[in-house]
Coordinates of C-alpha atoms in Angstrom, one line a residue:
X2 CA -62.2 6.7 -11.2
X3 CA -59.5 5.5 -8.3
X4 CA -57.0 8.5 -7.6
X5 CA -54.0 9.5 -9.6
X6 CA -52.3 7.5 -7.4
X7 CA -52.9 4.6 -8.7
X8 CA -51.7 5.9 -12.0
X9 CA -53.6 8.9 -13.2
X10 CA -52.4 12.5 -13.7
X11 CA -49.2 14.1 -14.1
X12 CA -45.4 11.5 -14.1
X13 CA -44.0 11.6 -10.0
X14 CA -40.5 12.8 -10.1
X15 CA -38.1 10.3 -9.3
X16 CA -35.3 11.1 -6.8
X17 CA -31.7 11.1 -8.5
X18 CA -31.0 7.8 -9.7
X19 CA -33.8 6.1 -7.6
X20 CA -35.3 4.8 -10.7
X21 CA -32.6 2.2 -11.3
X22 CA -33.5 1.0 -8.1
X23 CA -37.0 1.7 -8.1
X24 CA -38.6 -1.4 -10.2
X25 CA -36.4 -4.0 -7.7
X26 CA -37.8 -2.2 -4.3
X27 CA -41.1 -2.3 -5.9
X28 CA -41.0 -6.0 -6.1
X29 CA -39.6 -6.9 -3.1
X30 CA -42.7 -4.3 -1.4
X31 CA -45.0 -6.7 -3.5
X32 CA -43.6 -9.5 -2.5
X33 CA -43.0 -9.2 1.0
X34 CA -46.8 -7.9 1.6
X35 CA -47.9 -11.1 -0.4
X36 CA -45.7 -13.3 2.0
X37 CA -46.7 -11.9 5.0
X38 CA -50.5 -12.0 3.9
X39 CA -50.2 -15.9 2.5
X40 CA -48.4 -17.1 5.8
X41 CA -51.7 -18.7 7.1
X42 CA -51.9 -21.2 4.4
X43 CA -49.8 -24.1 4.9
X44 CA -49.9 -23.5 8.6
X45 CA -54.2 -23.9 8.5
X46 CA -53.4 -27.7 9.7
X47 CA -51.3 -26.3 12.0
X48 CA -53.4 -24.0 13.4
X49 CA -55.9 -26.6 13.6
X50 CA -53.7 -28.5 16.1
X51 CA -52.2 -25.8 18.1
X52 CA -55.9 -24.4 18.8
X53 CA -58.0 -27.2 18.9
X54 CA -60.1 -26.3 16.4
X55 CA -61.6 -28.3 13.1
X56 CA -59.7 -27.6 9.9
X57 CA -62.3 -25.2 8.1
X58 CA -62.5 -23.2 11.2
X59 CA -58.6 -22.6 11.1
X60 CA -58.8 -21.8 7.5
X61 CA -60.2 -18.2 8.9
X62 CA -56.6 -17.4 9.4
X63 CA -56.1 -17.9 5.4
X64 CA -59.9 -16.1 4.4
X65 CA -59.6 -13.0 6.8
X66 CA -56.4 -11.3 5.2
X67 CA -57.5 -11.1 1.8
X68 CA -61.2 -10.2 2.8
X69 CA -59.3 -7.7 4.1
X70 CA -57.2 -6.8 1.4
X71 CA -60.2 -6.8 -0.7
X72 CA -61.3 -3.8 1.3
X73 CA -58.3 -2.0 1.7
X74 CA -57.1 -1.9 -2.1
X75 CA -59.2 0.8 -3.6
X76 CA -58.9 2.6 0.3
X77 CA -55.5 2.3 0.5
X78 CA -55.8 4.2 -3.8
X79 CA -57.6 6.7 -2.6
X80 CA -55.7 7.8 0.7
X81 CA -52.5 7.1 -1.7
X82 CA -53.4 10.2 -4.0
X83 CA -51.3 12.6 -4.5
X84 CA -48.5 13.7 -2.1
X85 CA -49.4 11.3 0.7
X86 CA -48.5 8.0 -1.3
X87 CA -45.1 7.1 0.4
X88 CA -46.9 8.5 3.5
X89 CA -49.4 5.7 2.9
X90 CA -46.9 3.0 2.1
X91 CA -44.6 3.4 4.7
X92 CA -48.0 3.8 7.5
X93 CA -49.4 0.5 5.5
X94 CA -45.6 -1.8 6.0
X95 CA -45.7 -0.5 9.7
X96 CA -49.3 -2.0 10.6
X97 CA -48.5 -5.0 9.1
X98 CA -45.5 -5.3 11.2
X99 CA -47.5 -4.6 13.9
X100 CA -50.1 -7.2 12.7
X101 CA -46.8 -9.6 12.4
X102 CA -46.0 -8.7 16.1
X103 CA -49.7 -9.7 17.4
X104 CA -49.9 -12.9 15.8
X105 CA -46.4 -13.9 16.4
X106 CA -47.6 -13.4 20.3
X107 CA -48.7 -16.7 22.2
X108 CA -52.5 -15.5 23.2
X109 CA -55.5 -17.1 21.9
X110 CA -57.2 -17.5 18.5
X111 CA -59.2 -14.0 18.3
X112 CA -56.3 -12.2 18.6
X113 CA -54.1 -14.8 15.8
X114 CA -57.2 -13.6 13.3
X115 CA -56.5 -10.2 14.6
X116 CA -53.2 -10.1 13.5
X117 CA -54.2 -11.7 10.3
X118 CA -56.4 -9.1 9.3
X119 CA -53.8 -6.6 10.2
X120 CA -51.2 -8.2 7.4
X121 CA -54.3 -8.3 5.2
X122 CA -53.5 -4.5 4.8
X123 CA -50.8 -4.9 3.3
X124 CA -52.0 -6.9 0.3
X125 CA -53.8 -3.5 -0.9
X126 CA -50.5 -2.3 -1.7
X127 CA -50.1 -3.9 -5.0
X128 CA -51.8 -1.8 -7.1
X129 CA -49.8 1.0 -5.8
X130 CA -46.8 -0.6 -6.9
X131 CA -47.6 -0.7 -10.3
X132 CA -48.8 2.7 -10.3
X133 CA -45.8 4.1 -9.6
X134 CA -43.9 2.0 -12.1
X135 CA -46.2 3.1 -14.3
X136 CA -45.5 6.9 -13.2
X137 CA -41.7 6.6 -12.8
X138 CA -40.6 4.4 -15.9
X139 CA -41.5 4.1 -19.5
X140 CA -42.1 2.3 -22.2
X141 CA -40.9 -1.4 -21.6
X142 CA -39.4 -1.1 -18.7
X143 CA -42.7 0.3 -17.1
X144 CA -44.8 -3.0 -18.7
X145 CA -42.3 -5.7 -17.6
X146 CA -41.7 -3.9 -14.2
X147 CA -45.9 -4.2 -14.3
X148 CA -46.1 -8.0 -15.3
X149 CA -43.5 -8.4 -12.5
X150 CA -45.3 -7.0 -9.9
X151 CA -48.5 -8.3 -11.1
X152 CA -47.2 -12.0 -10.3
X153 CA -45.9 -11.2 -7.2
X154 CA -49.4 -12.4 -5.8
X155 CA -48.7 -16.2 -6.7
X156 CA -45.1 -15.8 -6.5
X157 CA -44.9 -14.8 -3.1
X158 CA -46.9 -17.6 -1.8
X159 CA -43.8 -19.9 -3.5
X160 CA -41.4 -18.2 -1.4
X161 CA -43.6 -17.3 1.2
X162 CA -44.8 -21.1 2.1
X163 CA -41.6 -22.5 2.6
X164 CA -40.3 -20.0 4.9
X165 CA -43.2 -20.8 7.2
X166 CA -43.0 -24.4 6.8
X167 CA -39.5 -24.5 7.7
X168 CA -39.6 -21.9 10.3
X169 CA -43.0 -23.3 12.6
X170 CA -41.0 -26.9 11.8
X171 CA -37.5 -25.9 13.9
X172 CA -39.3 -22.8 16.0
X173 CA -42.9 -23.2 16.2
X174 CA -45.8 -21.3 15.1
X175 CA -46.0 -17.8 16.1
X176 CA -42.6 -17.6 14.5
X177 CA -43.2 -18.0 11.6
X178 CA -45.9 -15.1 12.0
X179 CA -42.8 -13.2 13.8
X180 CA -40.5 -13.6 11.1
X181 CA -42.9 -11.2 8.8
X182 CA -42.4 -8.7 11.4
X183 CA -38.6 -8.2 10.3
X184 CA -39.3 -8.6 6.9
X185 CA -41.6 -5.4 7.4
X186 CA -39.8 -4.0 9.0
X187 CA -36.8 -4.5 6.5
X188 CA -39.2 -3.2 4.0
X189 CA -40.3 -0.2 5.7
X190 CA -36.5 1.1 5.6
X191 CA -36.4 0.4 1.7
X192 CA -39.8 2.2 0.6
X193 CA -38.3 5.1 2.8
X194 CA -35.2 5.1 0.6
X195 CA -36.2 4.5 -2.8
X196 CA -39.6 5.6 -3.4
X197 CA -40.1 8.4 -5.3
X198 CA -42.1 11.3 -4.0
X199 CA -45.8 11.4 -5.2
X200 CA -47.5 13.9 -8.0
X201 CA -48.5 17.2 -7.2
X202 CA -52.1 16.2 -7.8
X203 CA -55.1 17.6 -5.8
X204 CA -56.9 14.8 -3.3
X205 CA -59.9 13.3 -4.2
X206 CA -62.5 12.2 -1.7
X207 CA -62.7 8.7 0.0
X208 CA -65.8 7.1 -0.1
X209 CA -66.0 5.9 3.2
X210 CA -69.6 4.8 2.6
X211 CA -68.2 2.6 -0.4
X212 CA -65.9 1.2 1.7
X213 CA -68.1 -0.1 4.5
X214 CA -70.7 -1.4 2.2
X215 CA -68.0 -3.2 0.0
X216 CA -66.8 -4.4 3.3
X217 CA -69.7 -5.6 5.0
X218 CA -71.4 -7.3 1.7
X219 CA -68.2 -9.6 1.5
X220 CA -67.8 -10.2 4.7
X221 CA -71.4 -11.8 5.1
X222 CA -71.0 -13.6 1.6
X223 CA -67.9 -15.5 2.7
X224 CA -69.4 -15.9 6.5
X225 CA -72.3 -17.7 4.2
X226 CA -69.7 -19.6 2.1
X227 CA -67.6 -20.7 5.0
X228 CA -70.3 -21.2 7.7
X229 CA -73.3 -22.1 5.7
X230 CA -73.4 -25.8 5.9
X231 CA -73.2 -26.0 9.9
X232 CA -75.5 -23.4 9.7
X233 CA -78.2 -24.9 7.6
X234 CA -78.5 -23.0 4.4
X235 CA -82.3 -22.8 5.0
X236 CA -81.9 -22.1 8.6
X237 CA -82.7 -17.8 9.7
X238 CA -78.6 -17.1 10.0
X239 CA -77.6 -18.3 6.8
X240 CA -80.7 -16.6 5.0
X241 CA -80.1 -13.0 6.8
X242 CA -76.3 -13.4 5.8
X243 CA -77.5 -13.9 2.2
X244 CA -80.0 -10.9 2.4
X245 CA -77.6 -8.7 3.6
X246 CA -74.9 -10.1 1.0
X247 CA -77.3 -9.4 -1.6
X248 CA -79.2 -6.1 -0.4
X249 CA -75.2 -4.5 0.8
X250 CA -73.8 -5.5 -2.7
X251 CA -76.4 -4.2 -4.8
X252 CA -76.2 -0.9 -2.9
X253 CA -72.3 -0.9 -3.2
X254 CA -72.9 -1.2 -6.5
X255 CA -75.5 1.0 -7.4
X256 CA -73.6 3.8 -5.0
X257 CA -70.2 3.3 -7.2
X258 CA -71.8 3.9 -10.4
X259 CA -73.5 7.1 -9.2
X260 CA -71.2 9.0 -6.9
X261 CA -68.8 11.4 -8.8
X262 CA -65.9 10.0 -6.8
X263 CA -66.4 6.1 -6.4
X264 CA -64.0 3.9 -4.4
X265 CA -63.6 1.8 -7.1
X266 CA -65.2 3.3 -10.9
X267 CA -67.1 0.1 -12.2
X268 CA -67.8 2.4 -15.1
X269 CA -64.6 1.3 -17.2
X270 CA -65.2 -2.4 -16.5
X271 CA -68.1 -2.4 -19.3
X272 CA -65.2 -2.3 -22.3
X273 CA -65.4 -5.7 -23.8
X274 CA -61.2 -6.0 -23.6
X275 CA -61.6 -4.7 -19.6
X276 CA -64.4 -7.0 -18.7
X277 CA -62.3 -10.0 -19.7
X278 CA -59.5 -9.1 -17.6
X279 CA -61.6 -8.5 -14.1
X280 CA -64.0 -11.7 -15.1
X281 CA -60.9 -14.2 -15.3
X282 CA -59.0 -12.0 -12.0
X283 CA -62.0 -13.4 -9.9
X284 CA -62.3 -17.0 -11.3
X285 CA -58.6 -17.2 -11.2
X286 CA -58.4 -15.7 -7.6
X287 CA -61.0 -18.8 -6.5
X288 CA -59.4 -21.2 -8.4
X289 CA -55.8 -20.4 -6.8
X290 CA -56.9 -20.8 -3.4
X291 CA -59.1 -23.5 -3.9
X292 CA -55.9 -25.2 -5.3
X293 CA -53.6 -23.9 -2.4
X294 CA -56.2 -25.1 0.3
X295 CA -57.1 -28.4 -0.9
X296 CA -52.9 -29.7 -1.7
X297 CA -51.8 -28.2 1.6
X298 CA -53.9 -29.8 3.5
X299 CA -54.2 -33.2 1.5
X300 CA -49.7 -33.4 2.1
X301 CA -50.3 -32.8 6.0
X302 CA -53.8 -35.5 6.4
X303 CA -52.4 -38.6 7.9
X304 CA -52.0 -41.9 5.4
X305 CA -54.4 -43.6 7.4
X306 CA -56.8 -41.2 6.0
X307 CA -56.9 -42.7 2.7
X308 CA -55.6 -39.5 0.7
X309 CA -52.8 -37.9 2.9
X310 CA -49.4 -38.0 2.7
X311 CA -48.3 -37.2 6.4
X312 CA -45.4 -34.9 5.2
X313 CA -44.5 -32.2 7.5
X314 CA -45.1 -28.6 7.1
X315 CA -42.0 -28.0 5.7
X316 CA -42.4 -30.2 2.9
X317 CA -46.1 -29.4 2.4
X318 CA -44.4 -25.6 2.2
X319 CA -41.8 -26.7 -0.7
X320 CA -44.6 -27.4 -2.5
X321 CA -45.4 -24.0 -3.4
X322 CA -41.9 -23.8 -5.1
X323 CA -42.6 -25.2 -8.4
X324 CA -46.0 -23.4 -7.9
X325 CA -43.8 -19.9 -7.8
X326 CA -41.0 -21.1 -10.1
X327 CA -44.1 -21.8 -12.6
X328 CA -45.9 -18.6 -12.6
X329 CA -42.4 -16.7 -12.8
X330 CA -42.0 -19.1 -15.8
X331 CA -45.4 -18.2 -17.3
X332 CA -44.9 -14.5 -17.3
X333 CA -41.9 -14.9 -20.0
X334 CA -43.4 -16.8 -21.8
X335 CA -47.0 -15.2 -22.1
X336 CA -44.9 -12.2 -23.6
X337 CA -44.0 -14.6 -26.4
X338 CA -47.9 -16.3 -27.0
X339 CA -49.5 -12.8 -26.4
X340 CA -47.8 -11.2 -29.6
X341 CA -49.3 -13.2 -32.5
X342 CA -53.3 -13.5 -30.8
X343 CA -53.3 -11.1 -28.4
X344 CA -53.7 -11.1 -24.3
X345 CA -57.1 -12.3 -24.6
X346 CA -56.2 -16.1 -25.7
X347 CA -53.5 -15.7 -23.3
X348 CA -55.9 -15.9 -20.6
X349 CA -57.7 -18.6 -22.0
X350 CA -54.6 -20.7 -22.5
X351 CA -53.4 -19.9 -18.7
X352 CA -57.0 -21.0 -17.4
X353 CA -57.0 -23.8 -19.8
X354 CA -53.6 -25.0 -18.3
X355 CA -54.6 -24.5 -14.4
X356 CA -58.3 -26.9 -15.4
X357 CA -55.9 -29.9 -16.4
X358 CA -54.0 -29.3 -13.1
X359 CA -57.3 -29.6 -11.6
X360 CA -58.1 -32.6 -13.7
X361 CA -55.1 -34.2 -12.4
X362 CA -55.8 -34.0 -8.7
X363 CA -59.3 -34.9 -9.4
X364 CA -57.7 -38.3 -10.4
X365 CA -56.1 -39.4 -6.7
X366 CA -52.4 -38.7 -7.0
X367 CA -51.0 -41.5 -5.2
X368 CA -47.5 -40.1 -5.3
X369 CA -45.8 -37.2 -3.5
X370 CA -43.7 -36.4 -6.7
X371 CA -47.3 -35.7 -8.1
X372 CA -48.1 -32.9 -6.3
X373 CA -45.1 -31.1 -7.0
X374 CA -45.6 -31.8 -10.9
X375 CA -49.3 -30.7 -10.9
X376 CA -48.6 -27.1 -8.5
X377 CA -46.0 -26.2 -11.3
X378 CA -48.6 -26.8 -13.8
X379 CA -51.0 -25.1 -12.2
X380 CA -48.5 -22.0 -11.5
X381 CA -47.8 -22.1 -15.2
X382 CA -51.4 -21.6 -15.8
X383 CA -52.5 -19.2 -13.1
X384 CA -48.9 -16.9 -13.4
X385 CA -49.7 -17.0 -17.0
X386 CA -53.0 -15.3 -16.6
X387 CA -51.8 -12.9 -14.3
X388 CA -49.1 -11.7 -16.0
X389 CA -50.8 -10.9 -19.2
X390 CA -53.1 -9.1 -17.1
X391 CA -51.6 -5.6 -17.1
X392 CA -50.9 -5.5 -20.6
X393 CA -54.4 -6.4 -21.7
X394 CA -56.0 -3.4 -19.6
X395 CA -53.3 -1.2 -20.7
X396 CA -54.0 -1.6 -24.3
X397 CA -57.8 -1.0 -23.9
X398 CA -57.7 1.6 -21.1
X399 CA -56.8 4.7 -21.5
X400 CA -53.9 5.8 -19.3
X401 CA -55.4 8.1 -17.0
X402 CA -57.6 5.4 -15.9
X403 CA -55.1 2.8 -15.6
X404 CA -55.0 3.1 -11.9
X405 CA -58.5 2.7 -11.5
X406 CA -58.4 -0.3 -14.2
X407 CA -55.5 -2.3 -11.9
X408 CA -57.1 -1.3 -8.8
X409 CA -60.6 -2.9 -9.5
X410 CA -58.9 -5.7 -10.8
X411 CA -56.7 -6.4 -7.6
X412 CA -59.6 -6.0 -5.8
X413 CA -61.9 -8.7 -7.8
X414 CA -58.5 -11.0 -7.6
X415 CA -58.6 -11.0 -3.7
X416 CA -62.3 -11.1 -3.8
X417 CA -61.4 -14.3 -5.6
X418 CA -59.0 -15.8 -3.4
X419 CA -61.3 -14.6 -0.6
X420 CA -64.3 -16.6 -1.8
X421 CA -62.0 -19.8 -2.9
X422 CA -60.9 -20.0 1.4
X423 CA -64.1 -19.2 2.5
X424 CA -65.9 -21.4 -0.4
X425 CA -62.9 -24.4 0.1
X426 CA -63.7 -24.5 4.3
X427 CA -67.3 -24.3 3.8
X428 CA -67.5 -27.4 1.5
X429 CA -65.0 -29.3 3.3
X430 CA -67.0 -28.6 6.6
X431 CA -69.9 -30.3 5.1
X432 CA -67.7 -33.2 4.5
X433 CA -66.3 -33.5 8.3
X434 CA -67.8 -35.7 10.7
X435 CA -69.1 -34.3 13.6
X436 CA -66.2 -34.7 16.5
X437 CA -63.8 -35.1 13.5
X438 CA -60.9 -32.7 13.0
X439 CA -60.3 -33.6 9.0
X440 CA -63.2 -34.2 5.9
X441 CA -63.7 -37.4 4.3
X442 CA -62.2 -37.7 0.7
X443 CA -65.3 -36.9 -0.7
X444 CA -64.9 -33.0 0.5
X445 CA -61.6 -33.2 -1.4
X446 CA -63.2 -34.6 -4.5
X447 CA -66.1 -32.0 -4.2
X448 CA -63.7 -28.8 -3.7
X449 CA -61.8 -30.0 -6.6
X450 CA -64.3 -30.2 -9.1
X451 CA -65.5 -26.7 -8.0
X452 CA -61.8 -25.3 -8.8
X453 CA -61.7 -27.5 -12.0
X454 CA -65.1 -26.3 -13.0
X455 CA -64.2 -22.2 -11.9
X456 CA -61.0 -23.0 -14.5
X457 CA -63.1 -24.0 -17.3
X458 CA -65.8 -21.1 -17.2
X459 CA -62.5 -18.8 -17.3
X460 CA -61.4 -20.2 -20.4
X461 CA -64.6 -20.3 -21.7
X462 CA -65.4 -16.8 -20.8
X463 CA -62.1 -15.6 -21.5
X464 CA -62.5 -17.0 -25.5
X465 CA -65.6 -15.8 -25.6
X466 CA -65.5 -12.2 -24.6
X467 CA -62.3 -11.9 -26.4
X468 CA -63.7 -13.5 -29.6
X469 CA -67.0 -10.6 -29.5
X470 CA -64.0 -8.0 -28.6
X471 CA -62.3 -8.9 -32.1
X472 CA -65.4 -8.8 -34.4
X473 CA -66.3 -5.5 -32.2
X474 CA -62.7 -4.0 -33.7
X475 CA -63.3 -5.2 -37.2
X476 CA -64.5 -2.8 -39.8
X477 CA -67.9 -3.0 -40.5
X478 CA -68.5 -5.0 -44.6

């Protein structure tokens, strides 16, 4: 079980009248960690150009932060616990300020991934957040203040994309990278004013060992998933990344359910109602940043390529907005769907709803007016399934093991986004000409149909698992 931290044990006292304060600090923590982690992605093309290197190879600066983050969620639970929690928070915002600082600095790609990886941190931070709504406020106001912050993740990109497009279009770059350095820093002084202080509860080991193994077992699965094609997925490299992919995550696996304190407890994930939250967190995590990967890049790629638009990173930014105003929009209305048939066909509605958005850019969209329409569908669909999220684990986990419920689903959401960068450059590197800086439009068409295809298991699974769930709850006769 992750630490009480992330929502277990005794209610944190809240300072004075902090709490009326507390659930809009917690957002803006949320969101600004999820803007300063999703910088990288409209700026891929433009890293591309600045470093003179092919588009899949730039997309590193979008895959490494949330490999990262994938890591450092149930880490960044368990040195959370107890008293150290705004200790943790407030050490987490500075490093990704720092991480800001380094990428913002004009020195060469290594150190740009660098200071990726350091805002990656932050994006482990979530989790947190809602455990200490879930500590500090009751009732309603502790599940709404959760669905908020539980759509922070593809709400922040809205706002988040935009900023950088308009900031690298008047200023360049590392700007835009510098400008998430004062929102850090912005946020640092916030978290020290409103957060409340942490339980008294007693600290609970880290499992370093879990936390390497997770680590290295992702990071050689996406290497594969990115890399494999240039490679040769026959060739010695790509079959010792797959061994040790395999051979690390079994152990990881085998080590969590065993050890009395595991980095993250995959015990709980075997409820029926659980397992159908975490399943559709990582198919919806791929299928988001398949999506954001595939439209970014297709608004930047030249007309002359056949499939481009040749808008300017600005614009390809603004796309994102109905993508955020849509999600936002999907977690009122989810509230409303969820109440007759339960969470459970919310998620397959929401997965449903991001498959036709697919559908649609399988099709060609010849118009730019078309992209916007079919990122506020897809936001519809993917904010919808995040924000029902919380409320399904919360009504089939019991509450001391809510933090370890939200943590394990965080990190299966960024293992999802993760695997969609590193899964979206590796097949659009197969479709690249050699000496060519952009795929062909079949790479497009191939990435697509993967997200499409992720969208429709989801649903599928999503039904299904709830459907068993229901018969499992009905009396026997």
């Amino acid at each position: 079980m992750l630490p009480r931290a992330l929502g277990g044990g005794r209610r944190a006292p809240v300072r004075g009248d902090g709490s009326s304060a507390l659930p809009a600090a917690l957002v803006l923590v949320a969101t600004v960690v999820t803007v300063v982690g999703s910088l990288g992605a409209p700026l891929v093309p433009t890293v591309a150009d600045a470093y003179d290197v092919p588009v899949p190879d730039a997309q590193w600066s979008l895959t490494l932060p949330v490999l990262v983050g994938a890591v450092a969620t149930p880490v960044l639970g368990r040195l959370g616990d107890g008293p150290h929690r705004r200790t943790v928070v407030l050490a987490v915002l500075t490093v990704v300020a720092a991480g800001s600082v380094l990428a913002a600095l004009p020195l060469d790609l290594g150190w740009l991934l660098a200071g990726r990886a350091l805002q990656g941190v932050g994006l482990g931070l979530t989790p947190l957040t809602i455990a200490v709504a879930r500590d500090a406020l009751t009732g309603e106001r502790a599940q709404r203040a959760a669905a908020a912050l539980s759509i922070t993740t593809v709400a922040g990109v809205g706002l988040g994309y935009p900023l950088a497009g308009w900031i690298t279009q008047g200023w360049g770059l590392h700007a835009a990278f510098g400008c998430g350095a004062v929102l850090a820093a912005v946020v640092v002084v916030v978290a020290a004013l409103v957060l409340p202080p942490a339980s008294r509860a007693s600290r609970r080991p880290l499992d370093l060992p879990g936390a390497l193994l997770l680590g290295g077992g992702l990071g050689s699965a996406l290497v594969l998933l990115a890399e494999g094609g240039d490679l040769g997925w026959t060739s010695t490299p790509a079959l010792a990344l797959a061994a040790s992919a395999v051979a690390l995550g079994g152990w990881f696996v085998a080590r969590e359910l065993r050890v009395p304190a595991p980095l993250v407890d995959l015990r709980q994930a075997r409820q029926a109602g659980a397992l159908v939250g975490h399943t559709t967190a990582l198919l919806a995590g791929v299928a988001n940043y398949v999506l954001l990967t595939v439209v970014t890049i297709i608004a930047q790629a030249p007309v002359s390529s056949g499939h481009g638009f040749a808008v300017p990173v600005v614009v390809s930014g603004l796309l994102l907005l109905p993508f955020s105003l849509g999600s936002l929009l999907a977690g009122r209305l989810v509230r409303d769907l969820d109440r007759p048939s339960g969470p459970g066909s919310a998620l397959t509605v929401g997965a449903a709803v991001t498959a036709t958005a697919f559908l649609w850019l399988l099709t060609g969209p010849e118009r730019l007016w078309e992209l916007f329409a079919l990122m506020a569908l897809a936001g519809t669909g993917i904010g919808g399934t995040y924000a029902v999220m919380p409320r399904l684990l919360f009504a089939v986990v019991p509450p001391e093991d809510t933090g370890s419920a939200m943590g394990l689903n965080q990190v299966l959401r960024y293992v999802g986004f993760a695997t969609g960068s590193a899964l979206s450059a590796g097949v659009l590197a197969a479709a690249t000409e050699p000496g060519a800086r952009l795929p062909s439009a079949a790479g497009y068409t191939a990435v697509s149909a993967v997200g499409c295809a992720t969208c429709l298991a989801a649903a599928v699974l999503a039904g299904g698992l709830t459907l068993r769930a229901a018969r499992r709850r009905q009396p026997a006769g």
